[in-house]
Amino acid sequence: MKIGVFDSGIGGMTVLKELIKTFPNENFVYYGDTANVPYGTKSSSQIRNLCQEAAYSLKTKNLDVLVIACNTASAIALDVFKKILFPLPVFGVVEPGVSAVVEQFQKLPFDPQRRILILGTKATIKSQIYSLEIRKAIAFNQISEQSCPLAVPMIEEGWVNSPILLSTLQEYVKTYQHDKIPGIALLACTHYPWAIGAFQKVLPNWNIVDSAKAVAEFLLRQQFSLSQKNDLTVQWFFTDPEAVTPMALNDFQQMGLTIAL
Ligand code: DGL
């Protein structure tokens, strides 16, 4: 099976990594719009235009399924990809992220004070898509959304454990840090799983939900027919190869995968 993974840049590699762990014999095509990242600070119409261009380019890649790993693109432009690539199955990350949060919520003892916190880019948070979808699944009002726009460039810089990232996150989540009942925080941005340790430090005792893992589990449940042979391949497409940061490259080299730019 040829699985396409789209992201605004390198962030979607966190999703790709989880997909490879779950589907170790498949062929992957990773498309990162590194020339236009970040999407999360742009307007909806700009994001939709960029996604339209990417969708036409992905149409030529003979995919069997496409995963929109980018939360911002999933929140703002999933319909654009679906329309241009029809009848290709296209999945965004909102549905798996929502299911993972709801599952976690239902596992914990009910407490009306427990908060669900969505962390994402400005555009994702502005769309309120996560709160709306979670409220459809569970009647619960303690849902907050917080954008952390400075986290993306810091993570791209490789500062995933740095005090600068920690104090930045601290500032973003300070309203929630002193909740009496530890809440559930969804990392609704492809970059954040790289810094999951930092998020856990600023929200100690909270349940941090990594949406990358949720996406892989969600795709597995779709019961596609999978390859029996061990022939994992990844084809890489970056709209600006020079903008691929060393952190992303190192991560994949450690998995034994080379990235030809
Ligand atoms: N890929 C984006 C997301 O998951 C984060 C980076 C960006 O702003 O483009 O929302």
Coordinates of C-alpha atoms and ligand atoms in Angstrom, one line a residue:
M1 CA 0.0 0.0 0.0
K2 CA 1.2 3.5 -0.8
I3 CA 0.5 5.8 2.1
G4 CA 0.8 9.6 1.6
V5 CA 1.6 11.8 4.5
F6 CA 1.1 15.5 4.1
D7 CA 2.4 18.2 6.4
S8 CA 3.1 21.9 6.2
G9 CA 6.8 21.1 6.9
I10 CA 8.8 18.6 8.9
G11 CA 6.4 18.3 11.8
G12 CA 4.5 15.5 10.1
M13 CA 7.5 13.3 10.5
T14 CA 6.3 12.6 14.1
V15 CA 3.2 11.1 12.5
L16 CA 5.2 9.3 9.8
K17 CA 7.4 7.7 12.5
E18 CA 4.4 6.3 14.3
L19 CA 2.9 5.2 11.0
I20 CA 6.1 3.3 10.1
K21 CA 6.1 1.6 13.5
T22 CA 2.5 0.5 12.9
F23 CA 2.9 -0.3 9.2
P24 CA 6.5 -1.5 8.8
N25 CA 6.1 -3.1 5.4
E26 CA 4.4 -0.3 3.4
N27 CA 5.5 2.4 0.9
F28 CA 5.3 5.9 2.2
V29 CA 5.3 9.2 0.4
Y30 CA 6.1 12.2 2.6
Y31 CA 5.2 15.6 1.3
G32 CA 6.4 18.6 3.4
D33 CA 5.5 22.1 2.2
T34 CA 8.8 23.5 3.7
A35 CA 8.7 26.5 1.4
N36 CA 5.5 27.7 3.1
V37 CA 5.7 26.6 6.7
P38 CA 4.3 27.7 9.1
Y39 CA 0.7 27.4 8.2
G40 CA -0.5 27.9 11.7
T41 CA 0.0 31.7 11.7
K42 CA -1.7 32.2 8.3
S43 CA -5.3 33.1 7.4
S44 CA -7.8 30.4 6.4
S45 CA -7.9 31.5 2.8
Q46 CA -4.0 31.4 2.6
I47 CA -4.0 27.9 4.1
R48 CA -6.7 26.7 1.8
N49 CA -4.8 28.0 -1.3
L50 CA -1.6 26.3 -0.2
C51 CA -3.4 23.0 0.5
Q52 CA -5.0 23.2 -3.0
E53 CA -1.6 23.5 -4.6
A54 CA -0.3 20.6 -2.5
A55 CA -3.4 18.4 -3.3
Y56 CA -2.8 18.8 -7.1
S57 CA 0.8 17.8 -6.6
L58 CA -0.2 14.8 -4.5
K59 CA -2.6 13.7 -7.1
T60 CA 0.3 12.7 -9.3
K61 CA 1.8 10.3 -6.7
N62 CA -0.4 7.3 -7.2
L63 CA -1.4 7.0 -3.5
D64 CA -3.7 4.4 -2.0
V65 CA -4.5 6.6 1.0
L66 CA -3.5 10.1 2.2
V67 CA -3.0 11.2 5.8
I68 CA -3.1 14.9 6.4
A69 CA -0.7 14.9 9.4
C70 CA -0.9 18.7 9.8
N71 CA -3.4 19.7 12.4
T72 CA -3.8 23.2 10.8
A73 CA -4.5 21.8 7.3
S74 CA -6.8 19.1 8.8
A75 CA -8.8 21.8 10.7
I76 CA -9.0 24.3 7.9
A77 CA -8.7 22.5 4.5
L78 CA -9.5 18.8 4.8
D79 CA -12.4 19.3 2.3
V80 CA -10.0 20.8 -0.2
F81 CA -7.8 17.7 -0.2
K82 CA -10.9 15.4 -0.3
K83 CA -12.4 17.2 -3.3
I84 CA -9.3 17.4 -5.4
L85 CA -8.2 13.8 -4.7
F86 CA -11.6 12.1 -4.8
P87 CA -12.1 9.1 -4.7
L88 CA -8.8 8.6 -2.8
P89 CA -9.4 8.0 1.0
V90 CA -8.1 11.1 2.8
F91 CA -7.9 11.2 6.6
G92 CA -7.1 14.2 8.8
V93 CA -5.8 14.1 12.3
V94 CA -8.8 15.8 14.0
E95 CA -10.9 12.7 14.2
P96 CA -8.2 10.4 15.6
G97 CA -7.1 13.2 18.1
V98 CA -10.7 13.6 19.3
S99 CA -11.2 9.8 19.7
A100 CA -8.0 9.6 21.7
V101 CA -9.0 12.4 24.0
V102 CA -12.5 10.9 24.5
E103 CA -11.0 7.5 25.2
Q104 CA -8.7 8.9 27.8
F105 CA -11.5 10.9 29.4
Q106 CA -13.7 7.8 29.7
K107 CA -10.9 5.8 31.3
L108 CA -10.5 8.3 34.1
P109 CA -13.0 8.7 37.0
F110 CA -15.5 11.4 36.1
D111 CA -14.8 14.7 37.7
P112 CA -16.6 17.8 36.6
Q113 CA -13.4 19.8 37.4
R114 CA -11.2 17.8 35.1
R115 CA -10.1 20.0 32.2
I116 CA -9.6 18.9 28.6
L117 CA -6.9 21.2 27.1
I118 CA -6.2 21.5 23.4
L119 CA -2.8 22.8 22.4
G120 CA -2.2 23.8 18.8
T121 CA -1.3 26.5 16.3
K122 CA -3.2 29.8 16.2
A123 CA -5.2 28.8 13.1
T124 CA -6.2 25.4 14.7
I125 CA -7.3 27.0 17.9
K126 CA -9.2 29.8 16.2
S127 CA -11.2 27.1 14.2
Q128 CA -12.3 25.6 17.6
I129 CA -12.7 22.4 15.7
Y130 CA -11.4 20.2 18.5
S131 CA -13.8 21.6 21.1
L132 CA -16.7 21.4 18.8
E133 CA -16.0 17.7 17.9
I134 CA -15.2 16.7 21.5
R135 CA -18.5 18.2 22.6
K136 CA -20.3 16.2 20.0
A137 CA -18.9 13.0 21.6
I138 CA -19.2 13.9 25.3
A139 CA -21.4 16.4 27.1
F140 CA -18.6 18.2 28.9
N141 CA -17.9 21.8 29.3
Q142 CA -14.4 22.0 30.8
I143 CA -12.7 22.3 27.4
S144 CA -10.0 25.0 26.9
E145 CA -7.9 25.7 23.9
Q146 CA -4.5 27.3 23.9
S147 CA -2.3 28.2 21.0
C148 CA 1.5 28.0 21.5
P149 CA 2.8 29.7 18.4
L150 CA 6.4 30.2 19.6
A151 CA 6.8 26.5 20.3
V152 CA 7.0 25.6 16.6
P153 CA 10.1 27.6 15.6
M154 CA 11.8 26.5 18.9
I155 CA 11.2 22.9 18.2
E156 CA 12.4 23.3 14.6
E157 CA 15.6 24.7 16.1
G158 CA 16.0 21.5 18.0
W159 CA 15.4 23.1 21.4
V160 CA 13.1 20.4 22.6
N161 CA 14.5 20.2 26.1
S162 CA 15.8 23.7 26.5
P163 CA 14.9 26.1 29.4
I164 CA 13.7 28.6 26.7
L165 CA 11.1 26.2 25.5
L166 CA 10.2 25.2 29.0
S167 CA 9.6 28.8 30.1
T168 CA 7.7 29.6 26.9
L169 CA 5.4 26.6 27.5
Q170 CA 5.1 27.6 31.1
E171 CA 3.8 31.0 30.1
Y172 CA 1.2 29.5 27.7
V173 CA -0.2 27.0 30.2
K174 CA 0.1 29.0 33.4
T175 CA -3.7 29.3 33.8
Y176 CA -4.0 25.5 33.7
Q177 CA -1.0 24.5 35.7
H178 CA -2.7 24.8 39.1
D179 CA -5.9 22.9 38.3
K180 CA -6.6 20.7 41.3
I181 CA -7.6 17.7 39.2
P182 CA -5.0 16.8 36.6
G183 CA -6.5 17.2 33.1
I184 CA -6.1 15.8 29.7
A185 CA -3.9 17.8 27.2
L186 CA -4.0 17.0 23.5
L187 CA -0.8 17.9 21.5
A188 CA -2.8 19.0 18.5
C189 CA 0.2 20.1 16.4
T190 CA 2.6 17.8 14.6
H191 CA 5.7 19.5 16.1
Y192 CA 4.7 19.1 19.8
P193 CA 5.3 15.3 20.2
W194 CA 9.0 16.1 19.7
A195 CA 8.9 18.1 22.9
I196 CA 6.5 15.8 24.8
G197 CA 8.9 15.8 27.8
A198 CA 8.7 19.6 28.0
F199 CA 4.9 19.6 27.9
Q200 CA 4.8 16.9 30.6
K201 CA 7.2 19.0 32.7
V202 CA 5.0 22.1 32.6
L203 CA 1.8 20.1 33.1
P204 CA 3.0 17.6 35.7
N205 CA 0.5 14.8 36.5
W206 CA -1.6 15.7 33.5
N207 CA -2.4 13.0 30.9
I208 CA -0.7 14.2 27.7
V209 CA -2.2 12.7 24.5
D210 CA 0.1 12.5 21.6
S211 CA -2.0 12.8 18.4
A212 CA 0.7 11.1 16.3
K213 CA 0.1 7.8 18.0
A214 CA -3.6 8.2 17.8
V215 CA -3.4 8.7 14.0
A216 CA -1.5 5.5 13.4
E217 CA -4.0 3.5 15.6
F218 CA -6.9 5.1 13.7
L219 CA -5.5 4.2 10.3
L220 CA -4.9 0.6 11.5
R221 CA -8.6 0.4 12.4
Q222 CA -9.5 1.2 8.8
Q223 CA -8.5 -2.4 7.8
F224 CA -6.6 -1.7 4.6
S225 CA -5.0 -4.7 3.0
L226 CA -1.4 -4.6 4.0
S227 CA 1.8 -5.9 2.4
Q228 CA 3.1 -9.2 3.7
K229 CA 6.6 -8.5 2.4
N230 CA 9.2 -6.5 4.2
D231 CA 9.7 -3.7 1.7
L232 CA 9.4 -0.4 3.6
T233 CA 10.2 2.6 1.5
V234 CA 9.9 6.3 2.0
Q235 CA 9.8 8.8 -0.9
W236 CA 10.4 12.4 0.3
F237 CA 9.1 15.6 -1.4
F238 CA 9.9 18.9 0.1
T239 CA 8.8 22.2 -1.6
D240 CA 12.1 23.7 -0.2
P241 CA 14.6 20.9 0.6
E242 CA 17.0 23.3 2.1
A243 CA 14.5 24.2 4.8
V244 CA 14.6 20.7 6.2
T245 CA 16.1 21.0 9.7
P246 CA 18.9 18.7 11.0
M247 CA 16.8 17.5 13.9
A248 CA 14.3 15.9 11.5
L249 CA 17.1 14.3 9.4
N250 CA 18.9 12.9 12.5
D251 CA 15.7 11.4 13.8
F252 CA 15.2 9.4 10.7
Q253 CA 18.8 8.4 10.3
Q254 CA 18.6 6.9 13.7
M255 CA 15.7 4.7 12.4
G256 CA 18.0 3.5 9.6
L257 CA 16.2 5.6 6.9
T258 CA 18.0 8.1 4.8
I259 CA 16.4 11.2 3.5
A260 CA 17.4 12.1 -0.1
L261 CA 17.0 15.8 -0.5
Ligands
DGL1 N1 2.0 21.2 11.0 C1 1.4 22.3 11.8 C2 0.3 21.7 12.6 O1 0.3 20.5 12.9 C3 2.4 23.0 12.6 C4 3.4 23.9 11.9 C5 2.7 25.0 11.1 O2 2.3 26.0 11.7 O3 2.7 24.9 9.9 O4 -0.6 22.4 13.0

